[in-house]
GROMACS .gro file of C-alpha atoms in nm:
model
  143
    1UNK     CA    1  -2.854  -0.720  -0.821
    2UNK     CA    2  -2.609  -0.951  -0.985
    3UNK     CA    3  -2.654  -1.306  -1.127
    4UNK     CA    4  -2.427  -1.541  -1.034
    5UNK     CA    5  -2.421  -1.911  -1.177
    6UNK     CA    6  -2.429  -2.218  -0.922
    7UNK     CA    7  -2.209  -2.529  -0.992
    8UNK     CA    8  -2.536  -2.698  -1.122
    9UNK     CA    9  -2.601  -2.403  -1.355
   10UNK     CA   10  -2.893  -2.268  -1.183
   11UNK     CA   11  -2.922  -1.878  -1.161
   12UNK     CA   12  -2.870  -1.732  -0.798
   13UNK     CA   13  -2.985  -1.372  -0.674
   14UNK     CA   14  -2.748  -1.193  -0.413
   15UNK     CA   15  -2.705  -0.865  -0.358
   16UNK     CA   16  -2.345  -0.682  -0.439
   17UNK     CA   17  -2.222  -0.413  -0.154
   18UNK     CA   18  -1.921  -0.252  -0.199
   19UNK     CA   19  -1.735  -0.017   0.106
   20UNK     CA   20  -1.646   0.295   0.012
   21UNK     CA   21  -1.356   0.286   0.209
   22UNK     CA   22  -1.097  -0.049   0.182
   23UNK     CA   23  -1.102  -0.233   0.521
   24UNK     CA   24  -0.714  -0.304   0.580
   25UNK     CA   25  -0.762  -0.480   0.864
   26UNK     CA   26  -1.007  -0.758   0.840
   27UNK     CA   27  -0.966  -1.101   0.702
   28UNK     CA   28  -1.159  -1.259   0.434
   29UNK     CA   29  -1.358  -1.440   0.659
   30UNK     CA   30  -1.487  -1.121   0.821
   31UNK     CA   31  -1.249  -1.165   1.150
   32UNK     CA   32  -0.995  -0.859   1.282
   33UNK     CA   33  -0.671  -0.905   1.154
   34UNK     CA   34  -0.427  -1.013   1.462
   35UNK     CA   35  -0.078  -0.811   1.441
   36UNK     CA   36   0.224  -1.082   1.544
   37UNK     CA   37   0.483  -0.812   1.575
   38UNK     CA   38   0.639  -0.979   1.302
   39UNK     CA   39   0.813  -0.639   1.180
   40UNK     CA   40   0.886  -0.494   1.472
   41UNK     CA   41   1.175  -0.218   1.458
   42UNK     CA   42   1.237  -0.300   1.098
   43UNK     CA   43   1.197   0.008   0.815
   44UNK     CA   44   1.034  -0.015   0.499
   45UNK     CA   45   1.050   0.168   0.202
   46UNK     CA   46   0.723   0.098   0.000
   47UNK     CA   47   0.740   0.264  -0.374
   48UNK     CA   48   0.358   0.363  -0.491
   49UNK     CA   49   0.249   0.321  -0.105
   50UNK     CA   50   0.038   0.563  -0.162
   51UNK     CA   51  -0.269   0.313  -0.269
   52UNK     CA   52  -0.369  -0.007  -0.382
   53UNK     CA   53  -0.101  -0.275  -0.311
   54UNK     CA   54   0.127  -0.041  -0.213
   55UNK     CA   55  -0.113   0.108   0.026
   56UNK     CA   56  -0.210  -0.268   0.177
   57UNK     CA   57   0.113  -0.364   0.234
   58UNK     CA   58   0.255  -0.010   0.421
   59UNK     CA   59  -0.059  -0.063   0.648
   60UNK     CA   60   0.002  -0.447   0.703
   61UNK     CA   61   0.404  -0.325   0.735
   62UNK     CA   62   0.282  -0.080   1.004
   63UNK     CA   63   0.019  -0.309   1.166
   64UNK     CA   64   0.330  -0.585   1.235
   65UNK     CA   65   0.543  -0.292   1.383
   66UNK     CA   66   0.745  -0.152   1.118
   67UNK     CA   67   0.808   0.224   0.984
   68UNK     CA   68   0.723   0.293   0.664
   69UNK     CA   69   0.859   0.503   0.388
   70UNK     CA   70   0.591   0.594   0.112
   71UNK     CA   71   0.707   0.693  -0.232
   72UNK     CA   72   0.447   0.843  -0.435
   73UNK     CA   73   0.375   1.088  -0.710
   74UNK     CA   74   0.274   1.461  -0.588
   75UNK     CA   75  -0.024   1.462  -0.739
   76UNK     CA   76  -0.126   1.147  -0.511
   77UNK     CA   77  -0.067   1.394  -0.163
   78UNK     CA   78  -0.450   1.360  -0.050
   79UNK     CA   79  -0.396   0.936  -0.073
   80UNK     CA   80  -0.076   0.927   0.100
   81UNK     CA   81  -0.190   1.158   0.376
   82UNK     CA   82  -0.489   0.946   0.440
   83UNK     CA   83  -0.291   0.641   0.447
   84UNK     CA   84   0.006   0.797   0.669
   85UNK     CA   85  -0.345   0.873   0.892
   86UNK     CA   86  -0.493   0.570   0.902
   87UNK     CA   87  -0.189   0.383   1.017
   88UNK     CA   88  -0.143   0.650   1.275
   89UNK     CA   89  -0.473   0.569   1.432
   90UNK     CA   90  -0.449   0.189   1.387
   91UNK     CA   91  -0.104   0.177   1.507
   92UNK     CA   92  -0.186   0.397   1.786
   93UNK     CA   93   0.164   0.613   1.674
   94UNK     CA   94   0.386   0.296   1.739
   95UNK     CA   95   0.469   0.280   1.381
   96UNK     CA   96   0.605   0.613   1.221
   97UNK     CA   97   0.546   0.703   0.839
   98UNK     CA   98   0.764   0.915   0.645
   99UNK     CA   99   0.550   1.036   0.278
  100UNK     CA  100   0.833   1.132  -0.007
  101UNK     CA  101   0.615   1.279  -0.306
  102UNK     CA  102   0.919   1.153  -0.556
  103UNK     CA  103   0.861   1.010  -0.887
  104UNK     CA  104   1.156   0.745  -0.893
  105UNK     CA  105   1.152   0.666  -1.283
  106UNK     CA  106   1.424   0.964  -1.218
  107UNK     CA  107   1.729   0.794  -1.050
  108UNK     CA  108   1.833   1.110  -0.838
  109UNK     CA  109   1.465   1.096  -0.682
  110UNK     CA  110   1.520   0.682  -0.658
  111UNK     CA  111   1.850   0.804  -0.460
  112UNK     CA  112   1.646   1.085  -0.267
  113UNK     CA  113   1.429   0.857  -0.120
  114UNK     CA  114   1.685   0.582   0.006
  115UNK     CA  115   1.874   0.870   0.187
  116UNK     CA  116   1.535   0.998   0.320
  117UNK     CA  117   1.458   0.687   0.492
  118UNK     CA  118   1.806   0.642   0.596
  119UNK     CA  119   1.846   0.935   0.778
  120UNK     CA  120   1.512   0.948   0.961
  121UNK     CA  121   1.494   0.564   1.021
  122UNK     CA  122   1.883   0.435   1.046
  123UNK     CA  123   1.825   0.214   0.803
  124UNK     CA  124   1.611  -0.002   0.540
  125UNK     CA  125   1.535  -0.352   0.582
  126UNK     CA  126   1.267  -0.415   0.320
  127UNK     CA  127   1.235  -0.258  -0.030
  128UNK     CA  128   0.892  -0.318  -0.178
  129UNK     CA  129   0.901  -0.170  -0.486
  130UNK     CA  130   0.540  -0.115  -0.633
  131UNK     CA  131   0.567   0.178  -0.867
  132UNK     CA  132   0.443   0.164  -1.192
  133UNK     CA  133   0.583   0.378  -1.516
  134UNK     CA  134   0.330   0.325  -1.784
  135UNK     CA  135   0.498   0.333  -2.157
  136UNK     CA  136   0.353   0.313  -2.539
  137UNK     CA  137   0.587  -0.034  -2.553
  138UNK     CA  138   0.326  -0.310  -2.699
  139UNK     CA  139   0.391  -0.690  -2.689
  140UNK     CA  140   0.500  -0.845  -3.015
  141UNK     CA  141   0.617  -0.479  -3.179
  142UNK     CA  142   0.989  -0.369  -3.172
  143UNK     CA  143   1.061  -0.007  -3.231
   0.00000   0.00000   0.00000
């Protein structure tokens, strides 16, 4: 159970669920998300696609008819295999998914994975670039 705070300050009592599973396909308002074909026959190539953001936005990609190119780290296999899965089944196999375990701080991977998507797809027309290198750099302090 968790307080929240009404505009008039008084205490209300609601219950927090949370899924276990993200629901990619339903709008805030609790309606199925309606496709538009907005993408359709364009390629993507989604860095970190593997989850989070990334992971939204391949799906979304998908759902509006484009393939997808996922870029993630090996050790991330199981995520990007369930999201290559779950756009297979929601996309009914309309929209194809190629996974590249690459890490692309290292240009020749970043390289890798544009020809990757090249050859199997003809061509890029979005680059979403989510990928995140963490660093000891902190604000305010020059090394």
């Amino acid at each position: 159970m968790i307080r929240f705070c009404a505009p008039c300050c008084a205490p209300i009592e609601r219950t927090v669920t949370r899924a276990d599973k993200p629901i990619d396909d339903i709008l805030a308002d609790g309606t199925p998300y309606k496709p538009a074909g907005k993408f359709e026959g364009r390629v993507w190539l989604i860095t970190g696609g593997d989850s989070g953001i990334g992971r939204a936005t391949a799906i979304l990609a998908a759902l509006e008819g484009a393939n997808v190119s996922i870029v993630y780290l090996s050790k991330e296999q199981k995520d990007a295999e369930e999201t290559r899965d779950y756009i297979t089944q929601k996309t009914q196999g309309r929209s194809k998914v190629l996974l590249l375990p690459l890490d692309v701080k290292v240009e020749a991977n970043a390289i890798k994975a544009v020809e990757e998507t090249v050859a199997n797809f003809g061509r890029i027309d979005v680059l979403f670039n989510k990928s995140v290198a963490s660093s000891p750099f902190r604000w305010g302090h020059s090394s």
